[in-house]
Amino acid sequence: MSAPQYDVFAIQYAQSIRPSRDYFMLPDPHDGPLPIFYFLWVLRGSDRVIVVDTGFTRERAEARKRDFLRCPSDGLRHLGIDPDAVETVILTHMHYDHGGNIGLFPNAEFIIQDREMAYATGRDMRYPAIRQPFEADDVCDAVRRNFEGRLRFVDGDEEVAPGVSVVLVGGHSRGLQSVVVNTRRGRLIIASDAAHFFDNMLLGNPFPVVVDVARNLESHERLMRMAETPDHFIPGHDPLVMRLYPQVDGDPLSVELSADPLEPSPLVAFP
């Protein structure tokens, strides 16, 4: 029996413009201000909806000087999805822009890697340079869900639903996982922060928030081997994603990733 197919959407909820040097570990050839977009993703099948990541709140946006465009729940409702009815959320990692807003999903089970939860609650958080992309309140929310029996832990690569798998890639965070989902146009890779931008991969120049540079670079190669074509790889924060894929029902902040792209991915040039 063939695996179920999902419609897959990227929902933008925030953005900011920062010096491009903030996005690259090595000297950056762009040398100027560049936008960064903040997304969560939705996998909608015939009998289930899976949300990937939960975003952050307006209060967190103000504290971190991000431009908050809408609550992620509003983006879900535009797709006809009630957050209260969502039963499964995949947390790719626990950084503030991916693991906040857990409270938006009061009836969901949250899928997270063992080592990400251990990392976010463990000894490394003693160091300001390590904990900077985490928020203690978000981590505590995840701990509370664990005490409620609503965290589902995985250890490595695993199929978490028919047609949906998580892949432990690490690098950017200890337990970062990407998502592989079956769609009508083939196997789609939601990389999350394995690559923030297409250029992180094309230039071999990682995003500077990283705990293991070699593993981050290896994740680019591994995920590209898993992708059926360059058009099947979706980076975590690149504004170009919003241009490559068609809008959903006229919503300029939502695009359908399972639709045919409007133009080729720049990753056709990936080594």
Coordinates of C-alpha atoms in Angstrom, one line a residue:
M1 CA 0.0 0.0 0.0
S2 CA 1.4 3.4 -1.0
A3 CA 2.1 6.0 1.7
P4 CA -0.5 8.7 2.3
Q5 CA 0.1 12.0 0.6
Y6 CA 0.0 15.4 2.4
D7 CA -0.6 19.0 1.3
V8 CA 2.2 21.0 2.8
F9 CA 2.1 24.7 3.6
A10 CA 4.6 27.3 4.9
I11 CA 3.0 29.9 7.1
Q12 CA 5.0 33.1 7.8
Y13 CA 4.2 34.9 11.0
A14 CA 7.2 37.3 11.6
Q15 CA 10.2 38.8 9.9
S16 CA 13.2 41.1 10.5
I17 CA 15.9 42.8 8.7
R18 CA 19.4 42.3 10.0
P19 CA 23.0 42.7 8.8
S20 CA 23.7 39.8 6.5
R21 CA 26.8 39.0 8.6
D22 CA 24.4 37.7 11.2
Y23 CA 23.4 34.8 8.9
F24 CA 26.8 33.4 8.0
M25 CA 29.7 32.1 10.0
L26 CA 32.4 33.1 7.5
P27 CA 32.7 36.5 5.8
D28 CA 29.5 37.2 3.9
P29 CA 29.6 38.2 0.2
H30 CA 26.3 40.0 0.4
D31 CA 27.5 42.7 2.9
G32 CA 24.3 44.5 3.7
P33 CA 20.9 44.3 5.3
L34 CA 18.9 41.2 4.5
P35 CA 15.5 40.0 5.6
I36 CA 14.9 36.8 7.5
F37 CA 11.4 35.2 7.6
Y38 CA 9.9 33.1 10.4
F39 CA 7.7 30.2 9.5
L40 CA 5.8 27.2 10.8
W41 CA 4.7 24.4 8.5
V42 CA 1.5 22.4 8.1
L43 CA 1.1 18.9 6.8
R44 CA -2.6 18.2 5.9
G45 CA -3.6 14.7 5.0
S46 CA -6.9 13.1 4.3
D47 CA -7.3 12.0 8.0
R48 CA -4.9 14.1 10.0
V49 CA -3.2 17.5 10.4
I50 CA 0.4 17.8 11.7
V51 CA 1.9 21.1 12.6
V52 CA 5.7 21.5 12.4
D53 CA 6.9 24.0 15.0
T54 CA 5.0 26.6 16.9
G55 CA 6.7 30.0 16.4
F56 CA 6.8 32.8 19.0
T57 CA 4.5 35.3 20.6
R58 CA 4.0 39.0 20.0
E59 CA 5.7 39.6 23.4
R60 CA 8.7 37.6 22.4
A61 CA 8.9 39.4 19.1
E62 CA 9.0 42.8 20.9
A63 CA 11.7 41.6 23.3
R64 CA 13.9 40.3 20.5
K65 CA 13.1 43.1 18.1
R66 CA 11.3 41.0 15.4
D67 CA 8.4 42.3 13.3
F68 CA 5.4 40.3 14.4
L69 CA 3.0 39.9 11.4
R70 CA 0.3 37.7 12.9
C71 CA -0.2 35.0 15.5
P72 CA 0.6 31.6 14.0
S73 CA -2.9 30.5 15.0
D74 CA -4.3 33.1 12.6
G75 CA -2.3 31.5 9.8
L76 CA -3.7 28.1 10.7
R77 CA -7.3 29.4 10.7
H78 CA -6.8 30.8 7.3
L79 CA -6.2 27.2 6.2
G80 CA -9.4 26.1 8.0
I81 CA -7.4 24.6 10.9
D82 CA -8.5 25.1 14.5
P83 CA -5.4 24.9 16.7
D84 CA -7.6 23.3 19.5
A85 CA -8.2 20.4 17.1
V86 CA -4.5 19.8 16.2
E87 CA -3.4 16.4 17.7
T88 CA 0.2 16.3 16.6
V89 CA 2.9 18.9 16.6
I90 CA 6.5 18.2 15.6
L91 CA 9.1 20.4 17.4
T92 CA 12.2 20.5 15.2
H93 CA 14.1 22.0 18.1
M94 CA 13.5 24.2 21.1
H95 CA 15.0 27.6 20.0
Y96 CA 12.6 30.5 20.8
D97 CA 11.3 30.8 17.2
H98 CA 10.4 27.2 16.9
G99 CA 9.4 26.0 20.3
G100 CA 7.4 28.9 21.7
N101 CA 3.6 29.1 21.6
I102 CA 3.2 25.5 22.8
G103 CA 0.1 26.7 24.7
L104 CA -1.6 27.4 21.3
F105 CA -2.2 23.7 21.0
P106 CA -4.0 22.5 24.2
N107 CA -4.8 19.1 22.9
A108 CA -1.7 18.2 20.9
E109 CA 1.0 15.6 21.5
F110 CA 4.5 17.1 20.8
I111 CA 7.2 15.1 19.1
I112 CA 10.8 16.0 20.1
Q113 CA 14.2 14.3 20.0
D114 CA 15.5 12.9 23.2
R115 CA 18.8 14.8 22.9
E116 CA 17.1 18.1 22.2
M117 CA 15.1 18.0 25.4
A118 CA 18.2 16.8 27.3
Y119 CA 20.2 19.7 25.7
A120 CA 17.6 22.4 26.5
T121 CA 17.3 21.3 30.2
G122 CA 20.9 20.2 30.8
R123 CA 24.2 21.5 31.9
D124 CA 25.0 23.4 28.6
M125 CA 22.3 26.0 29.4
R126 CA 24.6 27.4 32.2
Y127 CA 26.4 29.3 29.4
P128 CA 24.9 32.5 28.0
A129 CA 26.4 31.9 24.6
I130 CA 24.7 28.5 24.4
R131 CA 21.3 29.5 25.9
Q132 CA 20.9 32.7 23.9
P133 CA 18.5 31.2 21.3
F134 CA 16.4 29.4 24.0
E135 CA 13.8 30.9 26.3
A136 CA 13.5 29.4 29.8
D137 CA 9.7 29.8 29.8
D138 CA 9.4 27.9 26.5
V139 CA 11.5 25.1 27.8
C140 CA 9.5 25.0 31.1
D141 CA 6.3 24.7 29.0
A142 CA 7.7 21.7 27.3
V143 CA 8.7 20.2 30.6
R144 CA 5.1 20.7 31.8
R145 CA 3.7 18.9 28.8
N146 CA 6.0 16.0 29.6
F147 CA 4.5 15.9 33.1
E148 CA 1.1 15.8 31.4
G149 CA 2.2 12.9 29.3
R150 CA 2.0 14.9 26.1
L151 CA 5.6 14.7 24.9
R152 CA 6.5 11.9 22.5
F153 CA 10.2 11.3 22.5
V154 CA 12.1 9.9 19.5
D155 CA 15.7 8.9 19.3
G156 CA 17.1 9.4 15.8
D157 CA 15.3 8.8 12.5
E158 CA 11.7 7.6 12.9
E159 CA 8.4 7.4 11.0
V160 CA 6.1 9.4 13.2
A161 CA 2.9 9.0 11.1
P162 CA 2.2 7.2 7.8
G163 CA 4.1 9.2 5.1
V164 CA 5.9 11.4 7.7
S165 CA 9.3 10.8 9.2
V166 CA 11.7 12.8 11.3
V167 CA 15.5 12.8 10.6
L168 CA 17.9 13.7 13.4
V169 CA 20.5 16.1 11.9
G170 CA 21.8 18.1 14.8
G171 CA 24.5 20.7 14.1
H172 CA 22.5 23.8 14.7
S173 CA 21.1 22.4 18.0
R174 CA 22.0 19.1 19.6
G175 CA 18.7 17.5 18.7
L176 CA 17.6 19.4 15.6
Q177 CA 15.3 17.2 13.4
S178 CA 14.1 17.8 9.9
V179 CA 10.9 16.4 8.5
V180 CA 10.4 14.2 5.4
V181 CA 6.9 14.1 4.1
N182 CA 5.2 12.4 1.2
T183 CA 3.4 14.7 -1.2
R184 CA 1.7 14.4 -4.6
R185 CA 4.9 15.8 -6.2
G186 CA 7.2 13.5 -4.2
R187 CA 9.2 13.4 -1.0
L188 CA 9.6 16.9 0.5
I189 CA 12.3 17.8 3.0
I190 CA 11.3 20.5 5.5
A191 CA 14.9 21.2 6.7
S192 CA 14.0 23.7 9.4
D193 CA 17.3 25.1 10.7
A194 CA 19.6 22.6 9.1
A195 CA 19.8 25.4 6.6
H196 CA 18.3 28.8 7.3
F197 CA 18.9 30.0 3.8
F198 CA 19.7 28.5 0.4
D199 CA 23.0 30.4 0.5
N200 CA 24.1 28.6 3.7
M201 CA 24.2 25.5 1.5
L202 CA 25.4 27.0 -1.7
L203 CA 28.3 28.8 -0.1
G204 CA 29.1 26.1 2.4
N205 CA 28.8 28.9 5.0
P206 CA 26.7 27.9 8.0
F207 CA 24.4 30.0 10.1
P208 CA 26.6 31.1 13.0
V209 CA 24.3 29.7 15.7
V210 CA 25.7 26.2 15.7
V211 CA 27.0 23.6 18.2
D212 CA 28.7 21.3 15.7
V213 CA 29.9 22.9 12.4
A214 CA 30.9 19.7 10.7
R215 CA 27.6 18.0 11.5
N216 CA 25.7 21.1 10.2
L217 CA 27.6 20.9 6.9
E218 CA 27.1 17.1 6.7
S219 CA 23.3 17.6 7.2
H220 CA 23.2 19.7 4.0
E221 CA 24.7 16.8 2.1
R222 CA 22.6 14.2 3.8
L223 CA 19.3 16.0 3.3
M224 CA 20.0 16.8 -0.3
R225 CA 20.7 13.1 -0.9
M226 CA 17.2 12.4 0.5
A227 CA 15.5 15.0 -1.6
E228 CA 14.2 13.8 -4.9
T229 CA 15.3 17.0 -6.6
P230 CA 16.6 20.4 -5.4
D231 CA 13.0 21.6 -5.6
H232 CA 12.1 19.3 -2.8
F233 CA 14.3 20.9 -0.2
I234 CA 12.8 23.7 1.9
P235 CA 15.1 25.8 4.1
G236 CA 14.0 27.2 7.4
H237 CA 14.0 31.0 7.1
D238 CA 14.7 32.0 3.5
P239 CA 12.3 34.7 2.1
L240 CA 12.8 33.2 -1.3
V241 CA 10.5 30.4 -0.3
M242 CA 7.6 32.8 -0.5
R243 CA 8.5 33.6 -4.1
L244 CA 9.2 30.1 -5.3
Y245 CA 5.7 28.6 -4.3
P246 CA 2.2 29.8 -5.0
Q247 CA 0.1 31.7 -2.4
V248 CA -2.7 30.0 -0.6
D249 CA -6.1 31.6 -1.4
G250 CA -4.6 35.0 -1.9
D251 CA -2.8 35.0 1.5
P252 CA 0.6 36.7 1.0
L253 CA 1.9 35.0 4.2
S254 CA 1.1 31.4 3.2
V255 CA 2.4 29.3 0.3
E256 CA 1.8 25.7 -0.7
L257 CA 5.1 23.7 -0.8
S258 CA 3.4 20.6 -2.2
A259 CA 2.5 22.5 -5.4
D260 CA 4.8 22.7 -8.3
P261 CA 7.3 25.6 -7.7
L262 CA 6.9 28.7 -9.8
E263 CA 10.6 28.8 -10.6
P264 CA 13.6 26.4 -10.0
S265 CA 15.3 26.2 -6.7
P266 CA 18.7 27.9 -6.5
L267 CA 19.9 24.5 -5.1
V268 CA 20.3 23.2 -8.7
A269 CA 23.8 24.7 -8.2
F270 CA 24.5 22.8 -5.0
P271 CA 27.8 20.9 -5.3

